[in-house]
PDB file of C-alpha atoms and ligand atoms in Angstrom:
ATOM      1  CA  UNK A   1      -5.643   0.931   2.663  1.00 97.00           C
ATOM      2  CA  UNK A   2      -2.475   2.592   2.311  1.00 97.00           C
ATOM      3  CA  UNK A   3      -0.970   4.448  -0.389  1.00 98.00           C
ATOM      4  CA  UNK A   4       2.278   4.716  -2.259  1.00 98.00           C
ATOM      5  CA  UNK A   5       3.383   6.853  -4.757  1.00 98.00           C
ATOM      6  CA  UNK A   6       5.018   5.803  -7.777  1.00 98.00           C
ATOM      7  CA  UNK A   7       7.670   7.964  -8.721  1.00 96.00           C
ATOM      8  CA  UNK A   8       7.606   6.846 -12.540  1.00 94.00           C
ATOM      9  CA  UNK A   9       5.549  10.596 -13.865  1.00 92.00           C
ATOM     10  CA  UNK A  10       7.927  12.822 -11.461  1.00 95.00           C
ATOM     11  CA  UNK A  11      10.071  15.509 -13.204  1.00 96.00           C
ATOM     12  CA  UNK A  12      13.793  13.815 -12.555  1.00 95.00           C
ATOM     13  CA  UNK A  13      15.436  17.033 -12.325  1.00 96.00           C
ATOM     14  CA  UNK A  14      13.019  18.055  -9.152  1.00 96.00           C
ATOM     15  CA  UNK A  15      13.159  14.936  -7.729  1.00 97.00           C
ATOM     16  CA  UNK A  16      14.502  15.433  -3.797  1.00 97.00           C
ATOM     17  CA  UNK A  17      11.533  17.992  -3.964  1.00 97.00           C
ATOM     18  CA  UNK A  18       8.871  15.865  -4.945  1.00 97.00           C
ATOM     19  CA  UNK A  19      10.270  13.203  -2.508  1.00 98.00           C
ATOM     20  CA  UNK A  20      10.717  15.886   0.378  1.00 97.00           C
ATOM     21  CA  UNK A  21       6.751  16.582  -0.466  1.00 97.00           C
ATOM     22  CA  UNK A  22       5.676  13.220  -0.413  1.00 97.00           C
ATOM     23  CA  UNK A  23       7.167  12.658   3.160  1.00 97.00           C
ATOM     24  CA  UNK A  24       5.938  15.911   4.449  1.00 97.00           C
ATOM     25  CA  UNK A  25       2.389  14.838   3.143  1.00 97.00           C
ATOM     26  CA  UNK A  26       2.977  11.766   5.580  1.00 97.00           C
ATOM     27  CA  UNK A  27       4.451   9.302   2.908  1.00 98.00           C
ATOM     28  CA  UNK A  28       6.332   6.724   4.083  1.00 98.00           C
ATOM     29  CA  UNK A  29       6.628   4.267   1.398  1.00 98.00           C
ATOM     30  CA  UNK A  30       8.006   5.122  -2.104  1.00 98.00           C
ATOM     31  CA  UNK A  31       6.937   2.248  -5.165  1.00 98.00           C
ATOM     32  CA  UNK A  32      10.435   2.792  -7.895  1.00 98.00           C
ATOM     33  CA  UNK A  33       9.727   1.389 -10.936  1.00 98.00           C
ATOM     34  CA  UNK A  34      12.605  -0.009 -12.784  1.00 98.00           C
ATOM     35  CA  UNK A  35      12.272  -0.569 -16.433  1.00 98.00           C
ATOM     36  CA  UNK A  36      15.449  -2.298 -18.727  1.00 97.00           C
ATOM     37  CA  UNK A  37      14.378  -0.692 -21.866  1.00 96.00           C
ATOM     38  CA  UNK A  38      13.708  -4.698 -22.772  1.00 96.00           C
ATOM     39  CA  UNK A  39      10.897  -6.284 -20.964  1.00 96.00           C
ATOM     40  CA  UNK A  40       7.945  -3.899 -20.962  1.00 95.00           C
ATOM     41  CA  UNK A  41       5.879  -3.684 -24.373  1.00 93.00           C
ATOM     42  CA  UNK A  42       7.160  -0.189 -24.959  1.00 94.00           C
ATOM     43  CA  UNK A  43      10.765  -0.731 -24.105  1.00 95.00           C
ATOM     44  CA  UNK A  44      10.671   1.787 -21.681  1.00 94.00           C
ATOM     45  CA  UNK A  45      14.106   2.257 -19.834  1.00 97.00           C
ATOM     46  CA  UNK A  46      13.448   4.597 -15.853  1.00 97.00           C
ATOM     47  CA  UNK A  47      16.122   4.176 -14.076  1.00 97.00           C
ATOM     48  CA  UNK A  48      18.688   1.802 -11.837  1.00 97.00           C
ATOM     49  CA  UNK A  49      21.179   1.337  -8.274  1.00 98.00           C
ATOM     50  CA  UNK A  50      22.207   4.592  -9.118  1.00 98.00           C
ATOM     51  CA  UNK A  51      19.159   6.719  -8.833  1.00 98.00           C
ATOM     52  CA  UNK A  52      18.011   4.387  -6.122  1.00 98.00           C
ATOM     53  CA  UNK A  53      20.861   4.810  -3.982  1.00 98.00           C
ATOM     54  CA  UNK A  54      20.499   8.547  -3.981  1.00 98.00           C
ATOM     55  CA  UNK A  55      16.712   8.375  -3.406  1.00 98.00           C
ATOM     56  CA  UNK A  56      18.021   6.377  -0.357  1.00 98.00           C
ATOM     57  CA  UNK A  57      19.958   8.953   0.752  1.00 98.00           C
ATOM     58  CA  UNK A  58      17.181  11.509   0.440  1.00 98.00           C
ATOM     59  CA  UNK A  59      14.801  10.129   2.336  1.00 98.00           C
ATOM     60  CA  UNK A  60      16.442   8.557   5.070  1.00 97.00           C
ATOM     61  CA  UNK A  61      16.173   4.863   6.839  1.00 97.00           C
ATOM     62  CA  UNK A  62      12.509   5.422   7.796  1.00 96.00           C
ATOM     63  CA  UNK A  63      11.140   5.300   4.478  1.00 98.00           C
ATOM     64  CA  UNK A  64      10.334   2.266   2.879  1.00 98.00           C
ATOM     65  CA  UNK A  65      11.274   1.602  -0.433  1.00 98.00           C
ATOM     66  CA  UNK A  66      10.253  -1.554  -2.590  1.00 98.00           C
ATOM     67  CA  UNK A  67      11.065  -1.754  -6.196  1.00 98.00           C
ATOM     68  CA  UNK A  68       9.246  -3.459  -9.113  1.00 98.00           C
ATOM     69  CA  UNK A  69      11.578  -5.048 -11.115  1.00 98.00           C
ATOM     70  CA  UNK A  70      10.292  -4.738 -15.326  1.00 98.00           C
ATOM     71  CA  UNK A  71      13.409  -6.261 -16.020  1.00 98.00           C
ATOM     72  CA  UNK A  72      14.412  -9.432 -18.271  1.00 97.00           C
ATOM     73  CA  UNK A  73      16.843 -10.591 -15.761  1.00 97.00           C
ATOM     74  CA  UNK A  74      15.672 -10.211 -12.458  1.00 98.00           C
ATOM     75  CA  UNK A  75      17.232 -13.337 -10.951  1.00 98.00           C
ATOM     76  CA  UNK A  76      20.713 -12.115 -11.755  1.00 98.00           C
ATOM     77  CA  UNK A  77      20.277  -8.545 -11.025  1.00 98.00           C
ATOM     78  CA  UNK A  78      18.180  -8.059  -7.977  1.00 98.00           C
ATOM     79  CA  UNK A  79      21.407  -7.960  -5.586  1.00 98.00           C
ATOM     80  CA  UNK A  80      22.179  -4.569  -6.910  1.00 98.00           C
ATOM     81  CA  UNK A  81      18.989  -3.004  -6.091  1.00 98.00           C
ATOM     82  CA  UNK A  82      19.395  -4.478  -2.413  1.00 98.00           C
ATOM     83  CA  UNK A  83      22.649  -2.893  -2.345  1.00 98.00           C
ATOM     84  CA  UNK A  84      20.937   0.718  -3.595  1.00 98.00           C
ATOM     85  CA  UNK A  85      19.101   0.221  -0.550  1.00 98.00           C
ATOM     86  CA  UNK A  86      15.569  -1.304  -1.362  1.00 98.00           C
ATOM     87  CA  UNK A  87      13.649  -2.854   1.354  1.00 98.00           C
ATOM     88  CA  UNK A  88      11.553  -5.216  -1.154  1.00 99.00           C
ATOM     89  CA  UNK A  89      11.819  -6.760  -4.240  1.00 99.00           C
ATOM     90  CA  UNK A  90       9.027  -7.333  -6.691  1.00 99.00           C
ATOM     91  CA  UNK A  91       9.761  -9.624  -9.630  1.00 98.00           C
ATOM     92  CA  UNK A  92       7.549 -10.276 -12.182  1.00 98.00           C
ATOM     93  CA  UNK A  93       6.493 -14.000 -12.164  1.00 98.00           C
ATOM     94  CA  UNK A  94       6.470 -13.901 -16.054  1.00 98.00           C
ATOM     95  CA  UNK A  95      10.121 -13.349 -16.157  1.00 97.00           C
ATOM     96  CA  UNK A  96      11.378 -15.614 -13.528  1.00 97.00           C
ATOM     97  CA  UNK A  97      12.801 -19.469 -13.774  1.00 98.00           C
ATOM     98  CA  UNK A  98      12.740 -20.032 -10.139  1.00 98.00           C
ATOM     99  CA  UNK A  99      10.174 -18.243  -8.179  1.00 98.00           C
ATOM    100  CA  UNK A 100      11.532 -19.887  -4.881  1.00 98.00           C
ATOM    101  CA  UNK A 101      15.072 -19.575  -5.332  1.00 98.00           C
ATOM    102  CA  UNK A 102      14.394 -15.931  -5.922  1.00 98.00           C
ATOM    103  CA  UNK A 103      12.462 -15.686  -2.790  1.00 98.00           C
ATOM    104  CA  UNK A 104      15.021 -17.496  -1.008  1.00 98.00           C
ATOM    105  CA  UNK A 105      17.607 -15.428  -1.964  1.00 98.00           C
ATOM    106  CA  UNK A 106      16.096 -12.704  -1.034  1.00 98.00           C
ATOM    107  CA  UNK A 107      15.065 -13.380   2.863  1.00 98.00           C
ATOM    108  CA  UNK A 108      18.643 -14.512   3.210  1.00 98.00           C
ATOM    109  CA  UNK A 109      19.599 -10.635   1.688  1.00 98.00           C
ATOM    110  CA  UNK A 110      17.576  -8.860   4.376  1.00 98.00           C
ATOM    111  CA  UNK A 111      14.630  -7.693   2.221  1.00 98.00           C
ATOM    112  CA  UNK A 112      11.559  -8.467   1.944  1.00 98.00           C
ATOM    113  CA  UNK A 113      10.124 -11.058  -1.656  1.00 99.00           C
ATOM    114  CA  UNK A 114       7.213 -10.064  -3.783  1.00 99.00           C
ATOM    115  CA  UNK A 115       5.916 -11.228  -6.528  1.00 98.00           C
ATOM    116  CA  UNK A 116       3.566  -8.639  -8.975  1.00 98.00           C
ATOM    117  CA  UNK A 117       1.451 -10.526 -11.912  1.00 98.00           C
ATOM    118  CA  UNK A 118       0.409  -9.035 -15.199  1.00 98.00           C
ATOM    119  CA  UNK A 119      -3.737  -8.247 -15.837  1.00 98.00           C
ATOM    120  CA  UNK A 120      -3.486 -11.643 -18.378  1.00 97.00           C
ATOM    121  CA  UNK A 121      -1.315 -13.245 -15.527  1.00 98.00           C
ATOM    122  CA  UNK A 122      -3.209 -15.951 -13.769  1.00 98.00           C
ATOM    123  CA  UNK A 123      -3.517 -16.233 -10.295  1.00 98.00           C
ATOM    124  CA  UNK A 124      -2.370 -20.059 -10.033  1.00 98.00           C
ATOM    125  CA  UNK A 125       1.349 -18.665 -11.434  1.00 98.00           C
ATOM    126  CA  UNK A 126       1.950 -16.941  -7.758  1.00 98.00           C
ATOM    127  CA  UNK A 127      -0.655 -19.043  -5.569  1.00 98.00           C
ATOM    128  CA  UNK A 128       2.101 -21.786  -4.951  1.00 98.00           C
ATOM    129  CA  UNK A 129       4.531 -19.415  -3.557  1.00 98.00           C
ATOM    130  CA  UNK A 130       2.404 -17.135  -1.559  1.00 98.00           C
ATOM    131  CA  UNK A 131       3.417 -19.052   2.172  1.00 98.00           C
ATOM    132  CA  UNK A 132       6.839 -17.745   1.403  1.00 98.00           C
ATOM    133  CA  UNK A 133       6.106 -14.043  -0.110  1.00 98.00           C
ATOM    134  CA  UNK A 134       5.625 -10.779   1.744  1.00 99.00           C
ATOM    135  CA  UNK A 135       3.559  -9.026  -0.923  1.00 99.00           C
ATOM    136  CA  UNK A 136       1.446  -9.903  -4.139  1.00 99.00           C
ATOM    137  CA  UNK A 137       1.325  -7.526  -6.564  1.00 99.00           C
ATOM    138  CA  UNK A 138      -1.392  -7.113  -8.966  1.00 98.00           C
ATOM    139  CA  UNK A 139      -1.206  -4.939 -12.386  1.00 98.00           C
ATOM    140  CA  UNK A 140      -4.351  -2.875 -13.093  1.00 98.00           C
ATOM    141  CA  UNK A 141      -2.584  -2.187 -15.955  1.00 98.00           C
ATOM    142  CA  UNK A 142      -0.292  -3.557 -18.378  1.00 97.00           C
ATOM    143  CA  UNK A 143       3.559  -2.590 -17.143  1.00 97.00           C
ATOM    144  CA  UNK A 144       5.215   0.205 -18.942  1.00 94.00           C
ATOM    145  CA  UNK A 145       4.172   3.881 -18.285  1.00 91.00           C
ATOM    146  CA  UNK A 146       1.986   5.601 -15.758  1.00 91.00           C
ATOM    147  CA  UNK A 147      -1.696   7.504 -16.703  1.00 93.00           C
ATOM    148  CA  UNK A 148      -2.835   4.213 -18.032  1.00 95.00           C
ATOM    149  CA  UNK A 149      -6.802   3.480 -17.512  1.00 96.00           C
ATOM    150  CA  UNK A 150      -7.397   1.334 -14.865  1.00 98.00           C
ATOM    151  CA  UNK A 151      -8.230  -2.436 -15.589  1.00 98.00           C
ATOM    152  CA  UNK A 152     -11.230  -3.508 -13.612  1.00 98.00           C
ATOM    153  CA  UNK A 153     -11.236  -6.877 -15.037  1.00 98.00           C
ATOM    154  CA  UNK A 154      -8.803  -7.248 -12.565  1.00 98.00           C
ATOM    155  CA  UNK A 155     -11.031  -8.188  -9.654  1.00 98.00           C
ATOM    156  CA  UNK A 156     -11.619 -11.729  -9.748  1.00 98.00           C
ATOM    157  CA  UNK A 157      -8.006 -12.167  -8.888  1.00 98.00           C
ATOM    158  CA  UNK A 158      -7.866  -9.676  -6.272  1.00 98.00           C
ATOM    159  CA  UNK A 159     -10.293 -11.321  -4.468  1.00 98.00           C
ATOM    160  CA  UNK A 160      -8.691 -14.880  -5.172  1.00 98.00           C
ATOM    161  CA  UNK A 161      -5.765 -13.690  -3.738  1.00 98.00           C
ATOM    162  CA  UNK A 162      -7.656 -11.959  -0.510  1.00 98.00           C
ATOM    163  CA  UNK A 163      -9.429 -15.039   0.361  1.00 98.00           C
ATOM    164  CA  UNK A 164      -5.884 -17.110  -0.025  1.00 98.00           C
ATOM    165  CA  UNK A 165      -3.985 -14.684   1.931  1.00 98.00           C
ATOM    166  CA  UNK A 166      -7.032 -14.597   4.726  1.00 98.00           C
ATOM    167  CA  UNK A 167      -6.870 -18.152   4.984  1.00 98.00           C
ATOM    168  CA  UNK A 168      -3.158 -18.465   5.239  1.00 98.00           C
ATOM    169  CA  UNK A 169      -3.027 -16.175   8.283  1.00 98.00           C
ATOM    170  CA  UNK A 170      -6.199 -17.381  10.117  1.00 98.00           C
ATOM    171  CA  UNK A 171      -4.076 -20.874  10.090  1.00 98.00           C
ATOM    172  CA  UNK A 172      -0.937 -19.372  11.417  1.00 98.00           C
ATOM    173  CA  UNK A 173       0.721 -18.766   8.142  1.00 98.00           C
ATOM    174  CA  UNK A 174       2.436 -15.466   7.161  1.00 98.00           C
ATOM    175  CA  UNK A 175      -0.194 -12.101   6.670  1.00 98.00           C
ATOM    176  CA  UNK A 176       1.231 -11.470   3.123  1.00 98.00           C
ATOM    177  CA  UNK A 177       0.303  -7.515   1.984  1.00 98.00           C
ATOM    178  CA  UNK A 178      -1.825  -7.761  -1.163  1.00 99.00           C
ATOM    179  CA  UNK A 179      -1.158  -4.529  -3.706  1.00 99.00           C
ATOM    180  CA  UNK A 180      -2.298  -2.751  -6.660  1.00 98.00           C
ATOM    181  CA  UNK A 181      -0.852  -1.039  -9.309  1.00 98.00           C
ATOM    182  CA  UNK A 182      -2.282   0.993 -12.067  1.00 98.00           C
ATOM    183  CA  UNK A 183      -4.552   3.164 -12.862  1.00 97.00           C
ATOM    184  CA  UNK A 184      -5.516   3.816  -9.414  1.00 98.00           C
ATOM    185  CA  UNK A 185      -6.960   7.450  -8.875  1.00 97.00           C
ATOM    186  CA  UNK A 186      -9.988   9.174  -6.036  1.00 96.00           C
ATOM    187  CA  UNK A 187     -12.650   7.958  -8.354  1.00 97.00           C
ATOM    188  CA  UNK A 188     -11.612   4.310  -7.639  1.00 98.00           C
ATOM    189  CA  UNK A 189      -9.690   4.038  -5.110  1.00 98.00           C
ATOM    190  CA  UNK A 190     -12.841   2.893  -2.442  1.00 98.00           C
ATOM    191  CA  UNK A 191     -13.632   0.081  -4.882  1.00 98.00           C
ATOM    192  CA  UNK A 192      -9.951  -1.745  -4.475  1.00 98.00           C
ATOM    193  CA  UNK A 193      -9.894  -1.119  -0.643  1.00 98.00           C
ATOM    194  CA  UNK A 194     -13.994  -2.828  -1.084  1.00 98.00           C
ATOM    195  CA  UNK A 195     -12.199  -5.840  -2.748  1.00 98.00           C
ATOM    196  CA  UNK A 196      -9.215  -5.998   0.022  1.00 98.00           C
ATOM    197  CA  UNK A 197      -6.054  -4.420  -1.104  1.00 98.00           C
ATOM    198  CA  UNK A 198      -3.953  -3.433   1.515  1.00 98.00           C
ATOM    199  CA  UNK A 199      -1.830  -0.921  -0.282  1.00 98.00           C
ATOM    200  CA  UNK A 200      -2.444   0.903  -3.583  1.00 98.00           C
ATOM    201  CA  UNK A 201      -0.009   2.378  -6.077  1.00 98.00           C
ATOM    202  CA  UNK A 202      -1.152   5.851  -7.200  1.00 98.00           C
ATOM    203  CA  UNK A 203       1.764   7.543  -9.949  1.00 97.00           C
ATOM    204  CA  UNK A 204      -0.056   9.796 -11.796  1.00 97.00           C
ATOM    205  CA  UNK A 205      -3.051  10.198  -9.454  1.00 96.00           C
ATOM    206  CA  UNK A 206      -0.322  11.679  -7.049  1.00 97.00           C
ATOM    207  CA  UNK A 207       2.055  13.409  -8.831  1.00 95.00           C
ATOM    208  CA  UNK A 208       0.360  16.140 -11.451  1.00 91.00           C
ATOM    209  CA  UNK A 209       0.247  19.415 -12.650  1.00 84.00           C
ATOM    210  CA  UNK A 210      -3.434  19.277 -10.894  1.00 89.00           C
ATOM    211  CA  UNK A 211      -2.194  19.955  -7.239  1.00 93.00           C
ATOM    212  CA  UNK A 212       0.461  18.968  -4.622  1.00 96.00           C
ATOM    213  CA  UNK A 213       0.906  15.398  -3.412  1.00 97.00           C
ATOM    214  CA  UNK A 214      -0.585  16.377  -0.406  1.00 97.00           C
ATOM    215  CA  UNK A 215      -4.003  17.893  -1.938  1.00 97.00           C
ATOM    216  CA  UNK A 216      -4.423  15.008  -4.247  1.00 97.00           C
ATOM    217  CA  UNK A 217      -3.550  12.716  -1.508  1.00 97.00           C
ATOM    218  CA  UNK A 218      -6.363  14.096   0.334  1.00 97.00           C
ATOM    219  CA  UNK A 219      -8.614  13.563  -2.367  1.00 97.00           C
ATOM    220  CA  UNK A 220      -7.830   9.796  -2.728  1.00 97.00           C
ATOM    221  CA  UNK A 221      -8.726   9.048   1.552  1.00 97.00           C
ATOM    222  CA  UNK A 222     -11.779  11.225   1.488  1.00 97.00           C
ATOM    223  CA  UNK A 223     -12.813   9.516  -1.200  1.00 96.00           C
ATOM    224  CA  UNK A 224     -11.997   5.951   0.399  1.00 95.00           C
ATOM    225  CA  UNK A 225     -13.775   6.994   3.590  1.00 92.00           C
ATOM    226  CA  UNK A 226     -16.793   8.472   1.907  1.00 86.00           C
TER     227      UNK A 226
HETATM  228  C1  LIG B 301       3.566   0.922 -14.667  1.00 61.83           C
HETATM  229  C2  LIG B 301       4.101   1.036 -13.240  1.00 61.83           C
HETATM  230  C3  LIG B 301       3.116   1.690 -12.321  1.00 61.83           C
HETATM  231  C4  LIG B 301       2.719   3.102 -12.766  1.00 61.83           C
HETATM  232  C5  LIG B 301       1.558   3.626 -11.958  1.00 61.83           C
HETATM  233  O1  LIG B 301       4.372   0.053 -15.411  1.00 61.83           O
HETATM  234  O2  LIG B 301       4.419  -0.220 -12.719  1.00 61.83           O
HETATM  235  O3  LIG B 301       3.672   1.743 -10.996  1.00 61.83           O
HETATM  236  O4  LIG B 301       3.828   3.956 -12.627  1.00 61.83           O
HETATM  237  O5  LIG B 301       1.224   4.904 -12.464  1.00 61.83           O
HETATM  238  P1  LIG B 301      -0.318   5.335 -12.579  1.00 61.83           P
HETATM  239  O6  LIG B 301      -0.839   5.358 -11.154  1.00 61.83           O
HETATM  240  O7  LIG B 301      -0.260   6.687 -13.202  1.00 61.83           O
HETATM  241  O8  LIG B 301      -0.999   4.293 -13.414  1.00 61.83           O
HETATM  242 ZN1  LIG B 302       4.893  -0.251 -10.557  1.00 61.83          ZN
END
């Protein structure tokens, strides 16, 4: 299972440093959470192109950057964050008219389509679309800060989507990554890679006062190969 850190609990004004340490721990894929200041519960607002585009230019064209769109209008605004220089988009199904269009859209931009699902999101919302999407992305919590507690209840749809995605590539069909994000930390990590995901989202569980990216990093595969 692989790991990517979101950026969401960084300190801003050290950013190219905690970027810089990710990579040199071996990084190579950075989750940006965008938040409108409309669409989460808390009407959280992170950051936009702007910031994007100079994270871009940070970390060079080997890094992989997707970005999870907690935004009210996805559909008209997901153009500028392929311009910043994403390599995925992940729109929330609960905010979007036309899940295919979207996707569409997107393949003919260059990047990669995802779709991420809240914890009271059923599966059946995404399960039409998945022949056409690159990644699923499941919330283990609910969108709108990091150093929430993790959602367990979350499972039954993890594996829904695990068998699905299975199927779909054992007859041909595209090997769509399945991710988590939430609440994901060394104490738990082992039990999403047991039910399948292929790539976790750790914020807070990788960016701390505790210790550097690359000692808490550590922490999280020992504790996945134990
Ligand atoms: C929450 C974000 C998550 C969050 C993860 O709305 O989508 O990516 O930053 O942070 P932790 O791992 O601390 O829950
Ligand atoms: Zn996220």
């Amino acid at each position: 299972m692989r790991i990517t850190p979101s950026i969401l609990t960084a300190d801003f004004t050290r950013l190219g440093e905690t970027l810089e340490s990710a990579i040199s721990s071996g990084i190579d894929w950075i989750h940006l959470d965008v938040m409108d200041g409309n669409w989460v519960v808390n009407r959280t607002i992170t950051f936009g192109p702007a910031l994007i585009r100079s994270i871009r230019e940070k970390v060079g064209s080997e890094v992989f950057l997707d970005c999870h769109l907690m935004v009210t209008n996805a559909e008209e605004t997901w153009k500028q964050y392929v311009d910043a220089g994403v390599d995925l988009v992940i729109a929330h199904i609960e905010a979007i008219e036309d899940p295919s269009a979207l996707i569409s859209d997107l393949h003919s931009a260059g990047v990669q389509a995802g779709l991420v699902l809240n914890p009271d999101t059923d599966a059946s919302t995404i399960l039409p679309y998945l022949s056409s999407l690159d990644l699923v992305l499941i919330m283990s919590v609910v969108p709108g800060k990091g150093g929430q507690s993790f959602m367990p209840e979350v499972e039954e749809k993890v594996r829904t989507f695990r068998l699905a995605i299975d199927e779909q590539r054992e007859n041909g069909g595209r090997n769509t990554m399945l991710m988590i994000d939430g609440g994901i930390k060394s104490h738990n990590a082992k039990l999403v890679a047991d039910w399948g995901i292929d790539i976790a989202v750790v914020g807070s569980g990788l960016i701390n006062s505790k210790g550097t990216i690359s000692e808490n990093l550590d922490e999280i595969f020992t504790s996945i190969n134990e």
